[in-house]
XYZ file of C-alpha atoms in Angstrom:
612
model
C 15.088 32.947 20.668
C 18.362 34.921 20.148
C 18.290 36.819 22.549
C 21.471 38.316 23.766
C 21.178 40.325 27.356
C 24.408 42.303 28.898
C 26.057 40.523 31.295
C 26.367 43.255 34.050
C 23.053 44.315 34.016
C 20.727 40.865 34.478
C 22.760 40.139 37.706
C 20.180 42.003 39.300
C 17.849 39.048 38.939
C 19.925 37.631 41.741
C 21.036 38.759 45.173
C 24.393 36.045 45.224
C 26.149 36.027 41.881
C 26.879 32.090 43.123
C 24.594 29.754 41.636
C 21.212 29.098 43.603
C 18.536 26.890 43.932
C 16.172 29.307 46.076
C 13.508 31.569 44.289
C 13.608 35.131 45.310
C 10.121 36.798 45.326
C 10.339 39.925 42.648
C 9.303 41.926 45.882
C 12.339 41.523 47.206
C 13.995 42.326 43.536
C 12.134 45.738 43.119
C 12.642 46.762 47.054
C 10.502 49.948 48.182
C 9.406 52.207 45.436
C 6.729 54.251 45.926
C 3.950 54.439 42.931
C 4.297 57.902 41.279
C 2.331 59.409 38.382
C 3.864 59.418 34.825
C 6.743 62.013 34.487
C 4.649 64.691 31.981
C 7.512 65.128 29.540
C 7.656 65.997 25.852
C 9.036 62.628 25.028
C 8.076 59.464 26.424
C 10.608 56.919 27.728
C 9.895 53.366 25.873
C 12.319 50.552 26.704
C 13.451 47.703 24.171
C 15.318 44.475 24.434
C 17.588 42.600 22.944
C 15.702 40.544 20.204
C 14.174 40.463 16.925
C 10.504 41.498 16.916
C 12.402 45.237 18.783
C 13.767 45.979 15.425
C 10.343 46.948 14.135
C 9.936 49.561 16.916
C 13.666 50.712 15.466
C 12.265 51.557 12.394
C 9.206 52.619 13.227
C 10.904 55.451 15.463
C 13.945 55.721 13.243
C 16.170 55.128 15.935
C 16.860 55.859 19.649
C 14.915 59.200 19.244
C 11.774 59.933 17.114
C 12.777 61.117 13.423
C 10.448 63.448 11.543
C 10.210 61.287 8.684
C 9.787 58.044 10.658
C 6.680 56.289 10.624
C 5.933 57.803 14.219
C 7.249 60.816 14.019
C 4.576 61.293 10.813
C 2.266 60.009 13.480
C 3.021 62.847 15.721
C 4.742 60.729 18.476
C 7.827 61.562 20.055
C 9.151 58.466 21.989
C 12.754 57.826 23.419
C 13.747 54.235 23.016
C 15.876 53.186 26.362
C 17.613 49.430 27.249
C 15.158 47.597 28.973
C 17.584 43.951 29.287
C 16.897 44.578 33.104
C 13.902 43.791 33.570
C 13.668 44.388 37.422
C 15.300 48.083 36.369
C 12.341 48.426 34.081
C 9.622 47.165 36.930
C 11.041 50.471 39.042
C 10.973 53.006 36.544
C 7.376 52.043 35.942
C 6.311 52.024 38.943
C 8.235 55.795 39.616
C 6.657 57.237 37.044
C 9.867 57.762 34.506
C 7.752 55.505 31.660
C 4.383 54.323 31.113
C 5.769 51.372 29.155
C 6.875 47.461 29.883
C 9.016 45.275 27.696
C 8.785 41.954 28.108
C 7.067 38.108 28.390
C 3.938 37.419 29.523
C 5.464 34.765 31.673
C 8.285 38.657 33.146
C 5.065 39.888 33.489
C 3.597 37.137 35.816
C 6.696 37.137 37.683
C 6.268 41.315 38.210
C 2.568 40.700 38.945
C 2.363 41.290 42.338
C 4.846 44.407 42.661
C 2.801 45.662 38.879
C -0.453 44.983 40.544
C -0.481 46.517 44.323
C -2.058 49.903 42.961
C -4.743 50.115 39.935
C -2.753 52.976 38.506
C 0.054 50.635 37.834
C -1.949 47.361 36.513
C -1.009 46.341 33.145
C -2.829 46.941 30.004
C -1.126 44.351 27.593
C -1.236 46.538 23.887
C 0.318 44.979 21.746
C 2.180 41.002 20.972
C 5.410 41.505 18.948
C 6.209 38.139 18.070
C 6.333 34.479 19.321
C 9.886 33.086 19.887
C 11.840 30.103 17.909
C 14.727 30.045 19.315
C 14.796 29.355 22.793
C 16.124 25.595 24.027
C 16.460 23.475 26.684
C 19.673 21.420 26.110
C 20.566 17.905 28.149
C 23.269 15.527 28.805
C 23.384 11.545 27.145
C 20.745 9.878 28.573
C 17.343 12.202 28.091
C 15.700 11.368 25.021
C 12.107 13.019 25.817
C 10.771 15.193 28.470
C 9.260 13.093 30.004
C 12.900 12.153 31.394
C 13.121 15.057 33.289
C 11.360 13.065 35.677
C 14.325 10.498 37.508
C 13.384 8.362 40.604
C 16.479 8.349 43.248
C 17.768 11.676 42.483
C 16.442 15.312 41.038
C 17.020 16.070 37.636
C 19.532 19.410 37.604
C 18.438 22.244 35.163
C 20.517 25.415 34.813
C 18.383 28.567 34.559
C 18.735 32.175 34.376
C 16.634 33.670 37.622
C 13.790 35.903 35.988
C 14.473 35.775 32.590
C 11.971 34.412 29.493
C 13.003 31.066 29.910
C 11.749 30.356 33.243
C 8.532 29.833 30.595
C 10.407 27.923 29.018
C 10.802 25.759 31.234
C 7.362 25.676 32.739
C 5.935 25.385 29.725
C 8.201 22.102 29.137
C 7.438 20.564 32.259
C 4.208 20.989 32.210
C 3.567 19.320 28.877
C 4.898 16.069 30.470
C 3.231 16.893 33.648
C 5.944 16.958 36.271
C 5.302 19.144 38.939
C 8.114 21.933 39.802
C 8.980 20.108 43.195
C 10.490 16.917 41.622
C 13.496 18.756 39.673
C 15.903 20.880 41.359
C 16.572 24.309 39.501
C 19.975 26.054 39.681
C 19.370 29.402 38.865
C 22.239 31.429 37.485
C 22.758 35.394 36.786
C 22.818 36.244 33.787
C 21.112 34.550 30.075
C 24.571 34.009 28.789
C 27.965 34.071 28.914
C 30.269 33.352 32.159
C 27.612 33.668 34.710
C 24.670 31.813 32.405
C 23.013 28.386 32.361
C 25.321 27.237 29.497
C 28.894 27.687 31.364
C 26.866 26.161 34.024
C 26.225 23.216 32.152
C 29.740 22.888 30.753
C 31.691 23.163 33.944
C 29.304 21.383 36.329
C 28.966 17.607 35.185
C 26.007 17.313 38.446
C 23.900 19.734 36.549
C 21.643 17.669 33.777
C 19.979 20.208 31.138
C 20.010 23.984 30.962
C 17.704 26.633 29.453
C 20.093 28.578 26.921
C 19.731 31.115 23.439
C 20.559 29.115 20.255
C 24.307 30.977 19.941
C 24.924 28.575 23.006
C 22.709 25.801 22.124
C 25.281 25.318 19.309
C 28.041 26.140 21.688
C 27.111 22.664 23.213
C 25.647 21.026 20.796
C 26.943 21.588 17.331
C 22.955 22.248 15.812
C 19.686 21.560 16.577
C 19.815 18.587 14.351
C 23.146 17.536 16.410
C 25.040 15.828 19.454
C 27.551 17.439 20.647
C 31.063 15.244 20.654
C 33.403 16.967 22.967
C 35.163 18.761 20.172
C 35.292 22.376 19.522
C 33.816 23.617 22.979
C 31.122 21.021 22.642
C 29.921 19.016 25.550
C 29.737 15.171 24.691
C 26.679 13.723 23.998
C 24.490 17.122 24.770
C 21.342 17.460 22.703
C 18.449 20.109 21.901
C 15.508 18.403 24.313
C 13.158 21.189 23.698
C 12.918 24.213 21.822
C 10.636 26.992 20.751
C 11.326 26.196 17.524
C 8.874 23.223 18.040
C 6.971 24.967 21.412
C 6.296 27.859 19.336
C 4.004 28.945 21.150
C 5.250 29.085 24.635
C 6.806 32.622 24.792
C 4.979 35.737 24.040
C 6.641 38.944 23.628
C 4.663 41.708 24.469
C 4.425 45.470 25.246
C 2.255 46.946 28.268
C 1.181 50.195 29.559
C 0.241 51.178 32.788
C -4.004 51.504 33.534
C -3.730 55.204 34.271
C -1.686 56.138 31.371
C -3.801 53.913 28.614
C -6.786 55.750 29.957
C -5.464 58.822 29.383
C -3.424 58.349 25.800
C -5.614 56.031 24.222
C -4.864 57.787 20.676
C -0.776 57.624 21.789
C -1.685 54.122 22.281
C -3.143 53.548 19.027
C -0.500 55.052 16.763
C 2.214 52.969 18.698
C 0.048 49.896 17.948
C -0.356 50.886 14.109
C 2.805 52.245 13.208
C 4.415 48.917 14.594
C 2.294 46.869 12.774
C 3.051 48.992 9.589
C 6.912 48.503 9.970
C 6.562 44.576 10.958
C 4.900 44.030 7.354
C 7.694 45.648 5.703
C 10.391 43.673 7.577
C 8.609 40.768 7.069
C 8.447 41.033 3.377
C 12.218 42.315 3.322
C 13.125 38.735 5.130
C 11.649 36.789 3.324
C 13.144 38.351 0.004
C 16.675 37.871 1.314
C 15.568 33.816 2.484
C 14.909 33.309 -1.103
C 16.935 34.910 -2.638
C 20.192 34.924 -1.097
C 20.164 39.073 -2.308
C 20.215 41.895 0.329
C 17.835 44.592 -0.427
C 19.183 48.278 0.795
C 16.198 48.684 2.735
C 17.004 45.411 4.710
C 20.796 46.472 4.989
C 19.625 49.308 6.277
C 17.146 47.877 8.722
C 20.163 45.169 9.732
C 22.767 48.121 10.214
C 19.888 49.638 12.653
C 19.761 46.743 14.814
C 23.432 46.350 14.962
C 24.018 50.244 15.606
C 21.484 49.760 18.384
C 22.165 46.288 19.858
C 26.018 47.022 19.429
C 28.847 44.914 16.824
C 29.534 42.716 20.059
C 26.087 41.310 20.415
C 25.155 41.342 16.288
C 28.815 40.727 14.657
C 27.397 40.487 10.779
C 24.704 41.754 8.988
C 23.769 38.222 7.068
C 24.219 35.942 10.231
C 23.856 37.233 13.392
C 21.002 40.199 12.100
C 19.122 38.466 9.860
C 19.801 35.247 12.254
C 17.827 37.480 15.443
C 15.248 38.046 12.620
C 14.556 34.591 11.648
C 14.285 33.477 15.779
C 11.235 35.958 15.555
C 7.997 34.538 14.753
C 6.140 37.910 14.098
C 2.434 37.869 14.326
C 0.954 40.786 12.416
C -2.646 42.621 12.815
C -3.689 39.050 12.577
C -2.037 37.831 15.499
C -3.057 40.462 17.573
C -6.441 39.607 17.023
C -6.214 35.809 17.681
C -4.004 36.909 20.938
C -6.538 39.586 22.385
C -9.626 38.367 20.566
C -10.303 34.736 20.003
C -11.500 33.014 23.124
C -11.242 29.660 21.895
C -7.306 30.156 21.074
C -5.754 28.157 24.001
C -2.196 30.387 23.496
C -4.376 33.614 23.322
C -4.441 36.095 26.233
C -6.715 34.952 29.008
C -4.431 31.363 28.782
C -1.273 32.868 28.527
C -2.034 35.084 31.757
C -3.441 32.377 33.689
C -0.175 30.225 32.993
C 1.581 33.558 33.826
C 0.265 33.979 37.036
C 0.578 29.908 37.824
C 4.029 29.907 37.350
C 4.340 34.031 39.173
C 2.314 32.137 42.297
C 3.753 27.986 42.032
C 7.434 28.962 41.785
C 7.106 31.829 44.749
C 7.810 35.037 42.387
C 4.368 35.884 43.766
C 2.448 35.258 46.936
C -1.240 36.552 45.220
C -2.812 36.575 41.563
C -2.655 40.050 40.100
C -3.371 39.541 36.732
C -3.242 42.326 33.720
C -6.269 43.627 31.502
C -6.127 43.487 27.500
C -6.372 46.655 25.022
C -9.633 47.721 24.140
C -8.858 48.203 20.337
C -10.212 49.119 16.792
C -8.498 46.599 14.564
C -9.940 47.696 11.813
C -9.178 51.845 12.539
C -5.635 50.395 13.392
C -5.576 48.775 10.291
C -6.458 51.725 8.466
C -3.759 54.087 10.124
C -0.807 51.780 9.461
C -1.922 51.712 5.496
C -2.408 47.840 5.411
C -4.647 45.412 4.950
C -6.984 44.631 7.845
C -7.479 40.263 7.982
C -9.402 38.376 10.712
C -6.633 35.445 11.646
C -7.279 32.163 9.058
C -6.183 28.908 12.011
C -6.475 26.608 9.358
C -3.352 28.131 8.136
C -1.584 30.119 10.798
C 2.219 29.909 11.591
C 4.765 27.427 10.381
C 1.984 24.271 10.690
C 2.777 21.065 9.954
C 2.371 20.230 6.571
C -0.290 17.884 5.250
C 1.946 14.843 3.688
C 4.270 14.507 6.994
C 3.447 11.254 8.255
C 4.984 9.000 10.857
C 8.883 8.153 10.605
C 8.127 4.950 12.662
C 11.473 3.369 14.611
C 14.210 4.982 15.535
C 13.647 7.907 13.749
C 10.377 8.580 15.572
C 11.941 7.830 19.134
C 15.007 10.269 18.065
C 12.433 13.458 17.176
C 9.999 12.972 20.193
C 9.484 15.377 22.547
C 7.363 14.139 24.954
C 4.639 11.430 25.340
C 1.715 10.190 26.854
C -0.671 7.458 26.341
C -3.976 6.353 27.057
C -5.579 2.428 27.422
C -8.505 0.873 26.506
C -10.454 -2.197 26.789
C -10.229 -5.225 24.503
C -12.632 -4.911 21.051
C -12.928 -0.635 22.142
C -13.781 1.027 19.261
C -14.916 4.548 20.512
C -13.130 6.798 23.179
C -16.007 9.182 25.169
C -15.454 12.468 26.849
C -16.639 11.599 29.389
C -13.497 9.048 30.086
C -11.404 10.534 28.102
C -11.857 14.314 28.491
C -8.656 15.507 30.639
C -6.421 13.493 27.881
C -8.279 15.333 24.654
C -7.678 18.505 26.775
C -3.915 17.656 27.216
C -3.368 16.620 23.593
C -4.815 19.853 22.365
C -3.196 21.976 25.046
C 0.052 20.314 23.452
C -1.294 20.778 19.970
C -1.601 24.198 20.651
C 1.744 25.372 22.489
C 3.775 22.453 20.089
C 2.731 24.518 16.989
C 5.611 23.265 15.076
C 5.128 19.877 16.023
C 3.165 17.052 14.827
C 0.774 15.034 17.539
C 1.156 11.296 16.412
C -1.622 9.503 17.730
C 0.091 5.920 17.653
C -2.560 2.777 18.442
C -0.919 -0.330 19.987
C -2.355 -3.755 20.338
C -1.682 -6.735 22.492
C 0.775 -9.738 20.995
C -0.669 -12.054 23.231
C -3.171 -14.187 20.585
C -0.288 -13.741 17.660
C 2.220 -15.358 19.585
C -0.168 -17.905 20.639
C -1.017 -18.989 17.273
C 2.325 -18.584 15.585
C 3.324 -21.294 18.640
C 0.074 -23.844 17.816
C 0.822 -23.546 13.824
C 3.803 -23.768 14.673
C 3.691 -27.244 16.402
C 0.896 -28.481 14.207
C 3.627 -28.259 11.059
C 7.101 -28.995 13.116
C 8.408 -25.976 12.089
C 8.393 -24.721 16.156
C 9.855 -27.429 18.195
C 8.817 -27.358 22.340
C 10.890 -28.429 24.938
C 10.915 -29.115 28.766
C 7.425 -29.255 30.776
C 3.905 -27.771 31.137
C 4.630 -24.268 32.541
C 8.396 -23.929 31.422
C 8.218 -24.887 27.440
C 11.240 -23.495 25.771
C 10.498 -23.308 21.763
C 12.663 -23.821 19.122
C 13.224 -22.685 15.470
C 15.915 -24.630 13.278
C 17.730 -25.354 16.662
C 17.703 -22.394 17.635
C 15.962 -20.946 21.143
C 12.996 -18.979 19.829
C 12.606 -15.561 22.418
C 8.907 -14.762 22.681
C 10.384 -10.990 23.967
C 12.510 -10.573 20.551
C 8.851 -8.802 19.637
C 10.870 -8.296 16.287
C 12.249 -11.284 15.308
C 8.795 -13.203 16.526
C 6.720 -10.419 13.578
C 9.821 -11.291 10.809
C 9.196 -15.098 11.146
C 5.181 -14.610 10.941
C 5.766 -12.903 7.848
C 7.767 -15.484 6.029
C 4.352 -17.807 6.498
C 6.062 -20.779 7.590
C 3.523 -20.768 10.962
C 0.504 -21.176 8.917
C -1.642 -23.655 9.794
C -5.360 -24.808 8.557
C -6.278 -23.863 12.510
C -4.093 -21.040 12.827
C -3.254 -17.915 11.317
C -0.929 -15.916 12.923
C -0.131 -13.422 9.499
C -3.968 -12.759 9.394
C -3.219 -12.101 13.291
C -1.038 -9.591 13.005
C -2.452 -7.837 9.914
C -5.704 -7.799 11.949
C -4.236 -6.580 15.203
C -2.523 -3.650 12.679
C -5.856 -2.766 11.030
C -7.606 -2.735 14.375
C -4.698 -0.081 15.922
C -4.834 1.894 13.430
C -8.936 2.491 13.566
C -8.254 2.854 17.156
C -5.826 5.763 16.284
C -8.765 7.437 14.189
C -11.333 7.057 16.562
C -9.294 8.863 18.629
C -8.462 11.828 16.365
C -12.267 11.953 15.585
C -13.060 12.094 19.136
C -10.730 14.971 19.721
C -11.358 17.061 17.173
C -15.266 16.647 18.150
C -14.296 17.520 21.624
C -12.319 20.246 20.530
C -15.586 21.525 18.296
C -17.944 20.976 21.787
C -15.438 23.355 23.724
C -15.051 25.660 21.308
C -10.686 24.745 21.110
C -8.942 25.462 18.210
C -7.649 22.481 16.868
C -5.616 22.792 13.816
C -6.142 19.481 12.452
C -3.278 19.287 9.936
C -0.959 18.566 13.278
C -2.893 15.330 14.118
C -1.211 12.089 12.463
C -3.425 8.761 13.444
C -1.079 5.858 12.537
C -1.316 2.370 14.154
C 1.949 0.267 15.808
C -0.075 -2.947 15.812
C 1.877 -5.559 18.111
C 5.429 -4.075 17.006
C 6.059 -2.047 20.547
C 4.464 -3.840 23.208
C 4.946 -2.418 26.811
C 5.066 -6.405 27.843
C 5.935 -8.361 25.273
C 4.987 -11.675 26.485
C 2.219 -11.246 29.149
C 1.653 -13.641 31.748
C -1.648 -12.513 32.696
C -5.060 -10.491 31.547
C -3.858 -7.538 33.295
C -0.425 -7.182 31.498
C -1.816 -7.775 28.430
C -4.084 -4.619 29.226
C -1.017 -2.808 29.522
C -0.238 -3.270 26.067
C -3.797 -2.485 24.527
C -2.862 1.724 24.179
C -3.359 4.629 22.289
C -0.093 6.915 22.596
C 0.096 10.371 21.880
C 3.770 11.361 20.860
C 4.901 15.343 20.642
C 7.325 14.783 17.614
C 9.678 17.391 15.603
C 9.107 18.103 12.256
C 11.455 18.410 9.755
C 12.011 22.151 7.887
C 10.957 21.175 4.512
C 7.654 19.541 6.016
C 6.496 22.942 7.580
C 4.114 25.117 5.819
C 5.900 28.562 6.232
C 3.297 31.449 6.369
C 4.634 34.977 6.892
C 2.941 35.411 10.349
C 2.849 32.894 13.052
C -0.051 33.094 15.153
């Protein structure tokens, strides 16, 4: 996510501008402010930050100030559009009374939960979801390849952080997909989201600290590109790599705009021409995007939309109209009337409302932002009268193809490429000749994988069966011996084996499949080709029972599931865990089903104009 917060003002997430490693409570942030009743004022004070899915509010006000002609000055509302980077700044003028409104995350909100929630006037009424974010990252040094390596025994992994900011989700959110708990890394939280003071510089000048949580600008900073490792040239930090993103997690952080309870009650028509005249602009700026994506041409409307932002935003933070602009625009994931009904509505969408402020209030409560659960209440809408006011067209949200899924012919990249685009992994085992996989056993790993099917919505789940070399390798070694073309040497217990003189190593897992497959270890007793063939067959059944079982007990808990994402595929002996076991239970270890969070490539995406 591009988002590009002033320096000066996000220091106030901090009480040391020295990097940190304790958590201040947002108690302590906000100090003493006593609750007040909304300032009764002709205009009403809305704050925006720095980021893509604001522009729409832009043009919906035209401008800073409410314009006759705008879309809400037609509407009758008069709204003054005020900075809102600090969030803590925000929090206080909320509470005081000076506006009704909140900016933020749902994960800001957890973090303000406990200051928001002390008096019912001031509890949050979530209105509205602006967008989802792609372009948010967690970058690392040489050495991580998944994030499941965030987990290092000896020593705490380092991660660079901005205190209070979105990508404390971020980072949740990527620790919790490969399940390590907050307590075994060590956080050093920094000022400010970029710049001197941010998690990048951190990164960069402090070789101790491992991975940091930065805004793509930086993320190329270090590494050169998504796609890239950095090489020490050009302000690059050797080796550094994208380990995460929300370009893959796209569904980790939700923008969103809240209102306090007391206000809502009283404004609910205020409420719903902010809701519908947003929703009106976001289709236009949508369609304007897209137009200049494909065809390389700037409409005036869009330059004229751009030169809004930048006006607003300032030429420091947005430079150029076809880069940096259109650049915030196309880290915004924008999710329409549709996605505000999956979000508020759906109760079997695991990013929707009631799971995204649970995780809110987990992190708000596990990370000591919080000391109680104060959560916030969702709008109490007419989609369909919404829908009507803005002048478009009013569609109940189609899952099957929502957001940038993964597209139906992506399929496993197998080797090297499918280590390089993992994100994170986990596997499950099963017994010899298993050929279904219960709830019952299986239940908190189908709830995992869909979990990570859910937040991952750019991702594909590869659900990779394994089997156990053990009975290959024993008959390539008896067909072997029965034709000469294995010779054995030394004693019962120690045999070394030998092909054309040379030492054959029964852990080159490799090398022992490549000679199979020339059939020279073919015997009239002993098969080992059929062996292997079989033992590929058999993983890859193993890898569809699997995905049938989870999409059944996805079905039975009423989950969505978008099924596109799931890619059964079968290793067969290739990547034992133990290549040559020396016992029943080792051999065990090998007999797996993993399930591998992998990137997707661009051009294998199924772009939709919404992503929800």
């Amino acid at each position: 996510m591009k988002r590009v917060f002033p320096l000066i003002i996000l220091g106030c997430f901090l009480l040391s501008a020295e990097l940190a490693t304790a958590q201040t409570p947002f108690t302590e942030l906000v100090g003493s402010v006593p609750v007040r009743p909304v300032e009764k004022t002709q205009v009403t004070n809305v704050p925006y930050i720095t980021w893509g899915g604001d522009v729409a509010t832009f043009l919906a006000n035209g401008g800073l100030q409410t314009t006759p002609d705008s879309t809400y000055g037609k509407m009758g509302l008069k709204l003054k559009l005020t900075p809102g980077d600090d969030f803590v700044g925000q929090v206080k003028d909320y509470i005081s009374g000076k506006s009704p409104f909140l900016r933020g995350t749902m994960r800001m909100l957890g973090q303000a939960s406990e200051v928001l929630g002390k008096d019912p006037r001031t509890k949050p009424v979530v209105i509205l979801q602006l967008s989802w974010s792609a372009g948010d990252h967690i970058v690392s040094r040489e050495g991580f390849k998944t994030l499941n390596d965030l987990r290092r025994e000896g020593a705490k992994v380092k991660i660079a952080c901005q205190q209070g900011g979105p990508h404390v989700g971020l980072l949740y959110d990527s620790l919790d997909a490969a399940k390590i708990d907050r307590n075994e890394i060590e956080i050093v939280w920094v000022d400010d989201l970029t710049g001197p003071n941010g998690p990048a510089d951190a990164f960069r000048n402090d070789d101790s600290i491992d991975a940091c949580c930065v805004i793509t600008p930086d993320m190329i900073g270090l590494t050169g590109g998504y796609d890239s490792t950095g090489s020490g040239a050009e302000g690059t930090v050797k080796g550094a790599k994208v380990l995460n993103s929300t370009r893959d997690m796209s569904r980790s952080i939700a923008d969103v705009y809240a209102v306090r309870s007391d206000w809502y009650k009283a404004n609910q028509s205020v409420v719903d021409s902010f809701v519908a005249g947003y929703l009106k602009e976001t289709e236009q700026l949508v369609k304007m995007r897209k137009q200049f994506e494909e065809t390389q041409r700037m409409s005036g409307d869009y330059r004229n939309a751009l030169t809004l932002a930048q006006t607003i935003f300032g030429a420091e933070v947005l430079p150029t109209l076809e880069v940096d602009a259109h650049g915030l625009l196309l880290d915004c994931g924008f999710v329409g009337l549709p996605g505000q009904i999956a979000f508020f509505r759906n109760s079997s969408n695991l990013s929707g409302f009631d799971p995204k402020m649970k995780a809110a209030l987990d992190l708000a409560t596990a990370w000591g932002y919080a000391t109680i659960r104060s959560g916030f209440d969702p709008p109490s809408l007419n989609y369909q009268k919404i829908a009507k006011t803005a002048g478009i067209k009013y569609e109940t949200p189609d899952f099957a193809s929502s957001g940038s899924e993964v597209g139906s012919d992506f399929l496993d990249p197998g080797g090297d490429i499918l280590d390089d685009r993992t994100i994170v992994s986990f596997t499950i085992s099963f017994q010899p000749n298993q050929g279904t996989f219960s709830a019952d056993r299986y239940g908190s790993e189908f709830n995992r994988a869909i979990q990570a099917a859910s937040t991952f919505g750019n991702a594909a789940i590869i659900i990779r069966g394994h089997a156990d070399p053990t009975k290959s390798l024993l008959d390539m070694i008896k067909a072997g011996l029965e034709k000469g073309t294995i010779k054995r040497a030394g004693q019962s217990g120690n045999y070394s084996y030998f092909v054309n003189n040379k030492k054959l190593e029964l852990t080159d897992t490799d090398t022992i499949i490549k000679l199979i497959q020339t059939g020279q270890f073919e015997s009239a007793n002993h098969k080992p080709r059929e062996t292997v063939n079989a033992a590929l067959n058999l993983s890859m059944a193993r890898s569809k029972a699997v995905k049938d079982s989870l999409i059944k007990f996805a079905k039975n808990q009423k989950f969505i599931l978008v099924e596109e994402q799931l890619k059964p595929t079968g290793a067969g002996i290739s990547e034992p865990l133990i290549p040559k076991p020396s016992s029943f239970l080792e051999a065990q270890q090998n007999m797996r089903v993993e399930f591998r969070i992998v990137r997707v490539p661009a051009e294998a995406l199924n772009e939709s104009d919404f992503a929800f």
